[in-house]
Backbone as CSV, one residue per row, in Angstrom:
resi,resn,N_x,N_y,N_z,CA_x,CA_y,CA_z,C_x,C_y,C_z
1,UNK,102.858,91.207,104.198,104.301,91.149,104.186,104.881,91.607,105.514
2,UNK,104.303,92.089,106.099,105.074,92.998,107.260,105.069,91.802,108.394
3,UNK,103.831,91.154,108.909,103.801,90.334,109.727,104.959,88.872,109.169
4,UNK,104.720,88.723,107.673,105.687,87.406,107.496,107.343,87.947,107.682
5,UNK,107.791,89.097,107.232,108.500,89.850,107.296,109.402,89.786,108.976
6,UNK,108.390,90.017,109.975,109.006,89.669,111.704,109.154,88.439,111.558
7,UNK,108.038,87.331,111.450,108.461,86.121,111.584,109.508,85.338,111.112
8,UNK,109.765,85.627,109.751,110.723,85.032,108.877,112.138,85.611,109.639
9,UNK,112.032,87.140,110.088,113.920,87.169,110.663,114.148,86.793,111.848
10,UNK,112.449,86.625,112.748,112.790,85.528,113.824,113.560,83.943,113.512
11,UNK,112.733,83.549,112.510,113.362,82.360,112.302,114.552,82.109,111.986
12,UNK,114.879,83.012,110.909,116.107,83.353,110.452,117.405,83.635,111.282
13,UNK,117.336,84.474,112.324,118.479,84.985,112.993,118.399,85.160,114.384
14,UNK,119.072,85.327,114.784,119.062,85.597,116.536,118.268,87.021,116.779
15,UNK,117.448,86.523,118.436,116.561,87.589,118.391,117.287,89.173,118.305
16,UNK,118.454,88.974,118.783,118.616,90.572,118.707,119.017,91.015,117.723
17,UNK,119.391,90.075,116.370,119.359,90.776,114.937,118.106,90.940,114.550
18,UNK,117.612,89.906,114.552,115.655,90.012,114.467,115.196,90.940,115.140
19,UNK,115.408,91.741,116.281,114.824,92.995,116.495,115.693,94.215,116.150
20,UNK,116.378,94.259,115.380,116.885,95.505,114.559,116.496,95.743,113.239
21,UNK,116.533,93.925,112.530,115.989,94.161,111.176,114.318,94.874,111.465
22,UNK,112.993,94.050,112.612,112.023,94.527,112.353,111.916,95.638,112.657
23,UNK,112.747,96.666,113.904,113.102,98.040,113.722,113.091,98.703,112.334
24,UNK,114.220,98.579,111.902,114.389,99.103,110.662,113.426,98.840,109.582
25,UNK,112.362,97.616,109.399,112.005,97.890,108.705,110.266,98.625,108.865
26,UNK,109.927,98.420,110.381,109.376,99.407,110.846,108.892,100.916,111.059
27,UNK,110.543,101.365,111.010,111.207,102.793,110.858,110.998,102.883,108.953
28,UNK,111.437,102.120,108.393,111.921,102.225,107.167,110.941,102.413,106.000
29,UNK,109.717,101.473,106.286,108.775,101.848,105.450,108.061,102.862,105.310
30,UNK,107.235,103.746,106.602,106.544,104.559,106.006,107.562,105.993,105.878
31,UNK,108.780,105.658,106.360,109.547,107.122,105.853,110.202,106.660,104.350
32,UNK,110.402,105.640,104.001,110.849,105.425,102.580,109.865,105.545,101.827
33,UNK,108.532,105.167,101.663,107.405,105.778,100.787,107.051,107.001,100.780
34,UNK,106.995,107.874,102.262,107.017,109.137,102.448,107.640,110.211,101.743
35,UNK,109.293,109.752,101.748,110.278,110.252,100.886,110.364,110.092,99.487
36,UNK,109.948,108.918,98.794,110.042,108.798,97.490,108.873,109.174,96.973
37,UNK,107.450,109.543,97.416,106.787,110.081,96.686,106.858,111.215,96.176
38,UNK,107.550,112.268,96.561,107.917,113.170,95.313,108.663,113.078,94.426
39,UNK,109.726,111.963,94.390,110.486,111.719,93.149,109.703,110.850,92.480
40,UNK,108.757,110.344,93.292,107.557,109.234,92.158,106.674,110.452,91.378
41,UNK,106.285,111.197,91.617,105.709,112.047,91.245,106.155,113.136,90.252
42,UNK,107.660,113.222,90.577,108.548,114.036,89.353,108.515,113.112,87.921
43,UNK,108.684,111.680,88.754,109.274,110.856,87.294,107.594,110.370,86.390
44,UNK,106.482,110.335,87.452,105.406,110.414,86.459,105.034,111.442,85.297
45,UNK,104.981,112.543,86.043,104.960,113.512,85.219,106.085,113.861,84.433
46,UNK,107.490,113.921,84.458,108.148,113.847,83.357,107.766,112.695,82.043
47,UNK,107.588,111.383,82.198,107.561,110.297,81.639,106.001,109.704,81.376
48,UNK,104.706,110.877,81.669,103.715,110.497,81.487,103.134,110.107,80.417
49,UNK,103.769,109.550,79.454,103.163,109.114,77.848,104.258,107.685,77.887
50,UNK,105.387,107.623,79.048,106.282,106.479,78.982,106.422,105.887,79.356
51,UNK,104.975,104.808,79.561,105.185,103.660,80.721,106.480,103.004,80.376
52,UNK,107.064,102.709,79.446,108.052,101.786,79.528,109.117,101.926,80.622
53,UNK,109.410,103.422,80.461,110.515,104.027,81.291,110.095,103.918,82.715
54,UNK,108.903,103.816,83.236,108.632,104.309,84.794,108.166,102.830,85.041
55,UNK,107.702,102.042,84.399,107.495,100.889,85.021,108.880,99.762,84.825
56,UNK,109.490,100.665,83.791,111.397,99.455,84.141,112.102,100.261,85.165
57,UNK,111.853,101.231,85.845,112.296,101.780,86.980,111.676,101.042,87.804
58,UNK,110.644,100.809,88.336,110.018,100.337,89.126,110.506,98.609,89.298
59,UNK,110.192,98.222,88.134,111.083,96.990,88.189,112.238,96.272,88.320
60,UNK,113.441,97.294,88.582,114.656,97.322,89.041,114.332,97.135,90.051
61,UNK,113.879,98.214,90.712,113.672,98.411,92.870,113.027,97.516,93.379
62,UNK,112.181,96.592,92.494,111.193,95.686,92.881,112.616,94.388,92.781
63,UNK,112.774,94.011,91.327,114.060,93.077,91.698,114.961,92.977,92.596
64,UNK,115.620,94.102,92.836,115.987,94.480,93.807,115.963,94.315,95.220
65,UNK,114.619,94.614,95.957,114.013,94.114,96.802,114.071,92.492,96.918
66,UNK,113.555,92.472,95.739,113.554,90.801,96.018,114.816,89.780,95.972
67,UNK,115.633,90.453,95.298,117.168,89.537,95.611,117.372,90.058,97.094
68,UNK,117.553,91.168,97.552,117.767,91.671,99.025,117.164,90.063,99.736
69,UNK,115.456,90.037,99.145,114.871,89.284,100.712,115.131,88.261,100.478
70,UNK,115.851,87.510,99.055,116.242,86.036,99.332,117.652,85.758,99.931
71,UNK,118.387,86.770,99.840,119.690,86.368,100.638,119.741,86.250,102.190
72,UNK,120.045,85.466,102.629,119.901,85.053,104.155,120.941,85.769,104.919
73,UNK,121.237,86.861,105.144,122.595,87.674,105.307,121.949,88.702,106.490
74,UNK,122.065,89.370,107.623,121.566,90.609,107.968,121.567,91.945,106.934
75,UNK,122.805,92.284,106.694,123.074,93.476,105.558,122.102,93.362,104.335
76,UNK,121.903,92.525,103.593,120.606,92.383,102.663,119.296,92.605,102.861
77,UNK,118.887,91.867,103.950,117.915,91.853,104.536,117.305,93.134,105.051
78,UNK,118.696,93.979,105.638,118.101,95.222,106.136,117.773,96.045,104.512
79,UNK,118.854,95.959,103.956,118.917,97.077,102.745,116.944,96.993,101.853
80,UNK,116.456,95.269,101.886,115.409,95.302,101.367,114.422,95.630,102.499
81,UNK,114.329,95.558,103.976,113.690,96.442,104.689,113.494,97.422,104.370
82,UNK,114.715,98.561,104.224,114.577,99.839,103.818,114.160,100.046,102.372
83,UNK,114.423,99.229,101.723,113.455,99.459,99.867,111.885,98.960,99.665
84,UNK,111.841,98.463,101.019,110.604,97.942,100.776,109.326,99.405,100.617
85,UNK,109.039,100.306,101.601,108.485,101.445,101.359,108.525,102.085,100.183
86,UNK,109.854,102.261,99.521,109.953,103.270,97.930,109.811,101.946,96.928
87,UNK,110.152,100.802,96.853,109.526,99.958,95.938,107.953,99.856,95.883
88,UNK,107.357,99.872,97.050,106.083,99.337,96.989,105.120,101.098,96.327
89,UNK,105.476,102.089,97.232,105.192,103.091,96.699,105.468,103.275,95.100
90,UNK,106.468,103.534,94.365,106.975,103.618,93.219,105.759,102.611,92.598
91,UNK,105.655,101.161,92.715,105.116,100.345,91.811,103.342,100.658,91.814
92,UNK,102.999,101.253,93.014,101.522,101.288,93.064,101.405,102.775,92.514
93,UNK,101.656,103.652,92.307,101.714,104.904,91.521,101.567,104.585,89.900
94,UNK,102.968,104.290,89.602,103.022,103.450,88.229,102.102,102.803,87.711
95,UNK,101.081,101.976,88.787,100.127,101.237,88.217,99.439,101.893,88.251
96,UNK,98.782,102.844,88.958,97.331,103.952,89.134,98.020,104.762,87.862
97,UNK,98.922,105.237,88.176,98.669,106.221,86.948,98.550,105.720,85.034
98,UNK,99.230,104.212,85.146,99.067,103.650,84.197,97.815,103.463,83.848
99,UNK,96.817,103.137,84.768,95.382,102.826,84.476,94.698,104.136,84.520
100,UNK,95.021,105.247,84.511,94.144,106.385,84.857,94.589,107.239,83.454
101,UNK,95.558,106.870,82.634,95.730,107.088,80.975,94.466,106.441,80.363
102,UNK,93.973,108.026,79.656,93.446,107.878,78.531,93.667,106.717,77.198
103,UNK,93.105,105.654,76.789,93.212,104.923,75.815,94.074,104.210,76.063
């Protein structure tokens, strides 16, 4: 994603919006996973018997993300830059810890 991610806002927009979005989403990912892993980590352990609850969280931010990257807009585009790190984090937690439940 990261490499289709530059190419696509090259194509998409003029280079000097295309080098702010891949800035930002450069900047954006490993401090947005960075940052949300302790609230990923609060909401596992609060909700650890409730996948329902932590994986329809997860699936908001993930929708989310993904309406962001289909709108052809700069402002969207950046906002799912920056969700891309705490979506992707959030959903791969959710799944490890889903599979690491007993029964």
């Amino acid at each position: 994603f990261i490499v289709s991610f530059s190419a696509n806002t090259r194509a998409l927009f003029p280079d000097v919006v295309a080098e702010q979005l891949d800035e930002a989403f450069n900047i954006g990912f490993p401090i947005g996973a960075l940052v949300t892993s302790p609230f990923t980590s609060l909401l596992l352990r609060r909700y650890r018997k409730r996948p329902e609850i932590y994986f329809s969280i997860a699936l908001l931010g993930i929708n989310l993300f993904g309406i962001c990257t289909l709108i052809v807009h700069p402002l969207p585009q950046l906002l799912g830059a920056v969700l891309f790190g705490p979506t992707r984090t959030l959903l791969w937690a959710c799944y490890f810890h889903f599979l690491a439940q007993p029964g």
